Coordinates of N, CA, C and O in Angstrom, one line a residue:
Q1211 N 110.9 96.6 116.0 CA 111.5 97.5 116.9 C 111.6 96.9 118.3 O 110.8 96.1 118.7
V1212 N 112.6 97.3 119.0 CA 112.8 96.8 120.4 C 113.4 98.0 121.2 O 114.2 98.8 120.7
Q1213 N 113.0 98.0 122.5 CA 113.6 98.9 123.4 C 114.4 98.1 124.5 O 114.0 97.1 124.9
L1214 N 115.6 98.7 124.8 CA 116.5 98.0 125.6 C 116.8 98.8 126.9 O 117.1 100.0 126.7
V1215 N 116.8 98.2 128.0 CA 117.2 98.9 129.3 C 118.2 98.0 130.0 O 117.8 96.9 130.4
E1216 N 119.3 98.6 130.2 CA 120.4 97.9 131.0 C 120.3 98.2 132.5 O 119.8 99.3 132.8
S1217 N 120.8 97.3 133.3 CA 120.8 97.5 134.7 C 121.9 96.6 135.3 O 122.4 95.7 134.6
G1218 N 122.3 96.9 136.5 CA 123.2 96.1 137.2 C 124.6 96.6 137.4 O 125.5 96.0 138.0
G1219 N 124.9 97.8 136.7 CA 126.2 98.4 136.9 C 126.4 98.9 138.3 O 125.5 99.0 139.1
G1220 N 127.6 99.3 138.5 CA 128.0 99.8 139.8 C 129.5 99.9 140.0 O 130.3 99.7 139.1
L1221 N 129.8 100.1 141.3 CA 131.2 100.2 141.7 C 131.6 98.8 142.3 O 130.9 98.3 143.2
V1222 N 132.8 98.3 141.9 CA 133.3 97.1 142.5 C 134.8 97.1 142.5 O 135.4 97.8 141.7
Q1223 N 135.3 96.4 143.5 CA 136.8 96.3 143.6 C 137.3 95.4 142.6 O 136.7 94.4 142.2
A1224 N 138.6 95.6 142.2 CA 139.3 94.6 141.3 C 139.2 93.2 141.9 O 139.4 93.0 143.1
G1225 N 138.9 92.3 141.0 CA 138.7 90.9 141.4 C 137.3 90.5 141.7 O 137.0 89.3 141.8
G1226 N 136.4 91.5 141.8 CA 135.0 91.3 142.1 C 134.2 90.9 140.9 O 134.7 90.8 139.8
S1227 N 132.9 90.8 141.1 CA 132.0 90.4 140.1 C 130.8 91.3 140.0 O 130.3 91.9 141.0
L1228 N 130.2 91.4 138.8 CA 128.9 92.1 138.6 C 128.1 91.3 137.6 O 128.7 90.7 136.7
R1229 N 126.8 91.4 137.7 CA 126.0 90.8 136.7 C 125.1 91.9 136.1 O 124.3 92.5 136.8
L1230 N 125.3 92.1 134.8 CA 124.5 93.1 134.1 C 123.3 92.4 133.4 O 123.3 91.3 133.0
S1231 N 122.2 93.2 133.4 CA 121.0 92.7 132.7 C 120.5 93.6 131.7 O 120.7 94.9 131.8
C1232 N 119.9 93.1 130.6 CA 119.3 93.9 129.6 C 117.9 93.4 129.3 O 117.8 92.3 128.8
A1233 N 116.9 94.2 129.7 CA 115.6 93.8 129.4 C 115.1 94.4 128.1 O 115.2 95.6 127.9
A1234 N 114.5 93.6 127.3 CA 114.0 94.0 126.0 C 112.5 94.1 126.0 O 111.8 93.2 126.6
S1235 N 111.9 95.0 125.3 CA 110.5 95.1 125.2 C 110.2 95.6 123.7 O 111.1 96.1 123.0
G1236 N 109.0 95.4 123.3 CA 108.6 95.7 122.0 C 108.5 94.4 121.1 O 107.7 93.5 121.5
R1237 N 109.2 94.4 120.1 CA 109.3 93.2 119.2 C 109.8 92.0 119.9 O 110.6 92.2 120.9
A1238 N 109.4 90.9 119.5 CA 109.8 89.6 120.2 C 111.3 89.5 120.3 O 112.0 89.7 119.4
F1239 N 111.7 89.2 121.5 CA 113.1 89.1 121.9 C 113.8 88.1 121.0 O 114.9 88.3 120.6
S1240 N 113.1 87.0 120.6 CA 113.7 86.0 119.8 C 114.0 86.4 118.4 O 114.6 85.7 117.7
S1241 N 113.5 87.5 118.0 CA 113.7 88.0 116.6 C 115.1 88.7 116.5 O 115.4 89.1 115.4
Y1242 N 115.8 88.9 117.6 CA 117.1 89.6 117.5 C 118.2 88.8 118.1 O 118.1 88.0 119.0
A1243 N 119.4 89.1 117.5 CA 120.6 88.7 118.1 C 121.0 89.7 119.1 O 120.8 90.9 118.9
M1244 N 121.5 89.3 120.3 CA 121.8 90.3 121.3 C 123.3 90.3 121.7 O 123.9 89.2 121.7
G1245 N 123.8 91.5 122.0 CA 125.2 91.6 122.3 C 125.4 92.7 123.3 O 124.6 93.5 123.7
W1246 N 126.7 92.7 123.8 CA 127.1 93.7 124.8 C 128.4 94.4 124.2 O 129.3 93.8 123.7
F1247 N 128.4 95.7 124.3 CA 129.6 96.5 124.0 C 129.9 97.4 125.2 O 129.1 97.6 126.1
R1248 N 131.1 98.0 125.2 CA 131.4 98.9 126.2 C 132.2 100.1 125.7 O 132.9 100.0 124.6
Q1249 N 132.2 101.2 126.4 CA 133.0 102.4 126.0 C 133.5 103.1 127.2 O 132.8 103.5 128.1
A1250 N 134.8 103.1 127.2 CA 135.5 103.9 128.3 C 135.7 105.3 127.8 O 135.8 105.6 126.6
P1251 N 135.9 106.2 128.8 CA 136.1 107.6 128.4 C 137.3 107.8 127.5 O 138.4 107.2 127.7
G1252 N 137.1 108.5 126.4 CA 138.2 108.8 125.4 C 138.5 107.6 124.5 O 139.4 107.7 123.7
K1253 N 137.7 106.5 124.6 CA 138.0 105.4 123.7 C 136.8 105.1 122.9 O 135.7 105.5 123.1
E1254 N 137.1 104.3 121.8 CA 136.0 103.8 121.0 C 135.2 102.8 121.6 O 135.6 102.0 122.5
R1255 N 133.9 102.7 121.2 CA 133.1 101.6 121.7 C 133.6 100.3 121.2 O 133.9 100.2 120.0
E1256 N 133.7 99.3 122.0 CA 134.3 98.0 121.6 C 133.3 96.9 122.0 O 132.6 96.9 122.9
F1257 N 133.5 95.9 121.2 CA 132.7 94.6 121.4 C 133.2 93.9 122.6 O 134.3 93.9 123.0
V1258 N 132.2 93.4 123.4 CA 132.4 92.6 124.5 C 132.0 91.1 124.3 O 132.8 90.2 124.4
S1259 N 130.8 90.9 124.0 CA 130.2 89.6 123.9 C 128.9 89.6 123.2 O 128.2 90.6 123.3
A1260 N 128.5 88.5 122.5 CA 127.2 88.5 121.8 C 126.8 87.1 121.5 O 127.7 86.2 121.3
F1261 N 125.5 86.9 121.3 CA 124.9 85.7 120.7 C 124.7 86.0 119.3 O 124.5 87.1 118.8
N1262 N 124.6 84.9 118.5 CA 124.0 85.0 117.2 C 122.5 84.9 117.3 O 122.0 84.9 118.4
W1263 N 121.8 85.0 116.2 CA 120.4 85.0 116.2 C 119.7 83.9 116.9 O 118.8 84.1 117.8
I1264 N 120.2 82.7 116.6 CA 119.6 81.5 117.2 C 119.9 81.4 118.7 O 119.1 80.9 119.5
G1265 N 121.1 81.9 119.0 CA 121.5 81.9 120.4 C 122.4 80.7 120.8 O 122.8 80.6 121.9
A1266 N 122.7 79.9 119.8 CA 123.5 78.7 120.1 C 125.0 79.0 120.1 O 125.8 78.3 120.7
S1267 N 125.4 80.1 119.4 CA 126.8 80.5 119.3 C 127.0 81.8 120.0 O 126.1 82.7 120.1
R1268 N 128.2 82.0 120.6 CA 128.5 83.2 121.3 C 130.0 83.5 121.1 O 130.8 82.6 120.8
E1269 N 130.3 84.8 121.2 CA 131.7 85.2 121.0 C 132.1 86.2 122.2 O 131.2 86.8 122.7
Y1270 N 133.3 86.2 122.5 CA 133.9 87.1 123.5 C 135.1 87.8 122.9 O 135.9 87.2 122.2
S1271 N 135.3 89.0 123.3 CA 136.5 89.7 123.0 C 137.7 89.1 123.7 O 137.5 88.5 124.8
D1272 N 138.8 89.2 123.2 CA 140.0 88.6 123.8 C 140.2 89.1 125.2 O 140.7 88.4 126.1
S1273 N 139.9 90.4 125.4 CA 140.1 91.0 126.7 C 139.2 90.5 127.8 O 139.6 90.6 129.0
V1274 N 138.1 89.9 127.5 CA 137.2 89.4 128.5 C 137.0 87.9 128.5 O 136.4 87.3 129.4
K1275 N 137.6 87.2 127.5 CA 137.4 85.8 127.4 C 137.9 85.1 128.6 O 139.0 85.3 129.1
G1276 N 137.1 84.2 129.1 CA 137.5 83.4 130.3 C 137.0 84.1 131.6 O 137.1 83.5 132.7
R1277 N 136.6 85.4 131.5 CA 136.1 86.1 132.7 C 134.7 86.5 132.7 O 134.0 86.5 133.7
F1278 N 134.2 86.7 131.5 CA 132.8 87.1 131.3 C 132.0 86.0 130.7 O 132.5 85.2 129.9
T1279 N 130.7 86.0 131.0 CA 129.8 85.0 130.4 C 128.5 85.7 130.0 O 127.9 86.3 130.8
I1280 N 128.1 85.5 128.7 CA 126.8 86.0 128.3 C 125.8 84.9 128.3 O 126.1 83.7 128.1
S1281 N 124.6 85.2 128.7 CA 123.5 84.3 128.8 C 122.2 85.0 128.5 O 122.2 86.3 128.5
K1282 N 121.1 84.3 128.3 CA 119.8 84.9 128.1 C 118.7 84.0 128.6 O 118.8 82.8 128.8
D1283 N 117.6 84.7 128.8 CA 116.4 84.0 129.2 C 115.3 84.5 128.3 O 114.8 85.6 128.4
N1284 N 115.0 83.7 127.3 CA 114.0 84.1 126.3 C 112.6 84.4 126.9 O 111.9 85.2 126.4
A1285 N 112.2 83.6 127.9 CA 110.9 83.8 128.5 C 110.8 85.2 129.2 O 109.7 85.7 129.3
K1286 N 111.9 85.7 129.7 CA 112.0 87.0 130.3 C 112.4 88.1 129.4 O 112.5 89.3 129.9
N1287 N 112.7 87.8 128.2 CA 113.2 88.8 127.2 C 114.4 89.5 127.8 O 114.5 90.8 127.7
T1288 N 115.3 88.8 128.4 CA 116.5 89.4 129.1 C 117.8 88.7 128.7 O 117.8 87.5 128.6
V1289 N 118.8 89.5 128.5 CA 120.1 89.0 128.2 C 121.0 89.5 129.4 O 120.8 90.6 129.9
Y1290 N 122.0 88.7 129.8 CA 122.8 88.9 130.9 C 124.3 88.9 130.5 O 124.7 88.3 129.6
L1291 N 125.0 89.6 131.3 CA 126.5 89.6 131.2 C 127.1 89.4 132.6 O 127.0 90.3 133.4
E1292 N 127.5 88.2 132.9 CA 128.2 87.9 134.1 C 129.6 88.3 134.0 O 130.3 87.7 133.2
M1293 N 130.1 89.2 134.9 CA 131.5 89.6 134.8 C 132.2 89.2 136.1 O 131.8 89.6 137.2
N1294 N 133.2 88.4 135.9 CA 134.0 88.0 137.0 C 135.5 88.4 136.9 O 135.9 88.8 135.8
S1295 N 136.2 88.4 138.0 CA 137.6 88.8 138.0 C 137.8 90.1 137.3 O 138.7 90.3 136.5
L1296 N 137.0 91.1 137.7 CA 137.0 92.4 137.1 C 138.3 93.1 137.3 O 138.9 93.0 138.4
K1297 N 138.7 93.8 136.3 CA 140.0 94.6 136.3 C 139.6 96.1 136.1 O 138.6 96.4 135.6
P1298 N 140.5 97.0 136.6 CA 140.3 98.4 136.4 C 140.0 98.8 134.9 O 139.2 99.7 134.6
E1299 N 140.7 98.1 134.0 CA 140.5 98.4 132.6 C 139.1 97.9 132.1 O 138.8 98.3 130.9
D1300 N 138.3 97.2 132.9 CA 137.0 96.9 132.5 C 136.0 98.1 132.8 O 134.9 98.0 132.4
T1301 N 136.5 99.1 133.4 CA 135.7 100.3 133.7 C 135.2 100.9 132.4 O 136.0 101.3 131.5
A1302 N 133.9 101.1 132.3 CA 133.3 101.6 131.1 C 131.8 101.7 131.2 O 131.2 101.2 132.2
V1303 N 131.2 102.3 130.3 CA 129.7 102.2 130.2 C 129.4 101.0 129.3 O 130.0 100.9 128.2
Y1304 N 128.6 100.2 129.8 CA 128.3 98.9 129.1 C 126.9 99.1 128.4 O 125.9 99.5 129.1
Y1305 N 126.9 98.8 127.1 CA 125.6 98.9 126.4 C 125.1 97.6 125.9 O 125.9 96.7 125.4
C1306 N 123.9 97.4 126.0 CA 123.2 96.3 125.3 C 122.8 96.7 123.9 O 122.4 97.8 123.7
A1307 N 122.8 95.7 123.0 CA 122.5 96.0 121.6 C 121.7 94.9 121.0 O 122.0 93.7 121.4
A1308 N 120.9 95.2 120.1 CA 120.1 94.2 119.4 C 120.3 94.3 117.9 O 120.3 95.4 117.3
D1309 N 120.5 93.2 117.3 CA 120.8 93.1 115.8 C 119.6 92.4 115.2 O 119.3 91.2 115.4
Q1310 N 118.9 93.1 114.3 CA 117.7 92.5 113.7 C 118.1 91.6 112.5 O 117.2 90.9 111.9
T1311 N 119.3 91.7 112.0 CA 119.7 90.8 110.9 C 119.9 89.4 111.4 O 120.7 89.2 112.4
R1312 N 119.2 88.5 110.8 CA 119.2 87.1 111.3 C 120.4 86.3 110.7 O 120.3 85.4 109.9
R1313 N 121.6 86.7 111.2 CA 122.8 86.0 110.8 C 123.0 84.8 111.6 O 122.6 84.6 112.8
L1314 N 123.7 83.8 111.0 CA 124.1 82.7 111.8 C 125.4 82.9 112.5 O 125.6 82.3 113.6
R1315 N 126.2 83.8 112.0 CA 127.4 84.2 112.7 C 127.1 85.2 113.8 O 126.1 85.8 113.8
V1316 N 128.0 85.4 114.7 CA 127.9 86.4 115.8 C 128.4 87.7 115.3 O 129.5 87.8 114.7
G1317 N 127.6 88.7 115.5 CA 128.0 90.1 115.1 C 128.9 90.7 116.1 O 128.6 90.8 117.3
V1318 N 130.1 91.1 115.7 CA 131.1 91.7 116.6 C 131.4 93.1 116.3 O 132.3 93.7 116.9
Q1319 N 130.8 93.7 115.3 CA 131.0 95.1 114.9 C 129.8 95.9 115.3 O 128.7 95.5 115.2
E1320 N 130.2 97.1 115.8 CA 129.1 98.0 116.3 C 128.1 98.3 115.2 O 126.9 98.4 115.6
D1321 N 128.5 98.5 114.0 CA 127.6 98.9 112.9 C 126.7 97.8 112.5 O 125.8 98.0 111.6
E1322 N 126.8 96.6 113.0 CA 125.9 95.5 112.7 C 124.7 95.5 113.6 O 123.8 94.7 113.4
Y1323 N 124.7 96.3 114.6 CA 123.5 96.4 115.6 C 122.6 97.6 115.3 O 123.1 98.6 114.9
D1324 N 121.3 97.3 115.5 CA 120.3 98.3 115.1 C 119.7 99.1 116.3 O 119.2 100.2 116.1
Y1325 N 119.7 98.5 117.4 CA 119.1 99.1 118.6 C 120.0 99.0 119.8 O 120.7 98.1 120.0
W1326 N 120.0 100.1 120.6 CA 120.9 100.2 121.7 C 120.2 100.7 123.0 O 119.3 101.5 122.9
G1327 N 120.6 100.2 124.1 CA 120.2 100.8 125.4 C 120.9 102.0 125.7 O 121.8 102.5 125.0
Q1328 N 120.6 102.6 126.9 CA 121.2 103.8 127.3 C 122.6 103.6 128.0 O 123.4 104.5 128.2
G1329 N 122.8 102.4 128.4 CA 124.1 102.0 129.0 C 124.0 102.0 130.5 O 123.2 102.7 131.1
T1330 N 124.9 101.2 131.1 CA 125.0 101.2 132.6 C 126.5 101.3 132.9 O 127.3 100.6 132.3
Q1331 N 126.8 102.1 133.9 CA 128.2 102.4 134.3 C 128.8 101.2 135.1 O 128.2 100.9 136.1
V1332 N 129.9 100.8 134.7 CA 130.7 99.8 135.6 C 132.0 100.5 135.9 O 132.8 100.9 135.0
T1333 N 132.3 100.6 137.2 CA 133.5 101.1 137.6 C 134.3 100.1 138.5 O 133.7 99.6 139.5
V1334 N 135.5 99.8 138.1 CA 136.3 98.8 138.9 C 137.4 99.6 139.5 O 138.3 100.1 138.8
S1335 N 137.5 99.6 140.8 CA 138.5 100.3 141.5 C 139.7 99.3 141.8 O 139.6 98.1 141.9
S1336 N 140.9 99.9 141.9 CA 142.1 99.2 142.1 C 142.5 99.2 143.6 O 143.4 98.4 144.0

């Protein structure tokens, strides 16, 4: 089991940057693949970015590719999402998720993740 707490959200102007953090506690951080999803009002939760279990591979949704970067610090049990060149359409609640299945591939589906944080709001103004 793992508990996840996101932080770093806020209000930013279009073109700006934010860095989200997800701190994990409980079971060893290295036992999980970690990812980020987001959900805008009235929309389905969508994949943003994730590592595979080992952490050597990562994926990004087409909408954020080239603008967002996922990283992690195993010693701190923390995963990050660096968001650059933010657009108003990036406005959403961002969720950190942990996948206990030790896949070699990156999980990009919501139902592949077992644990979720409460989310952190990111609002990008135009």
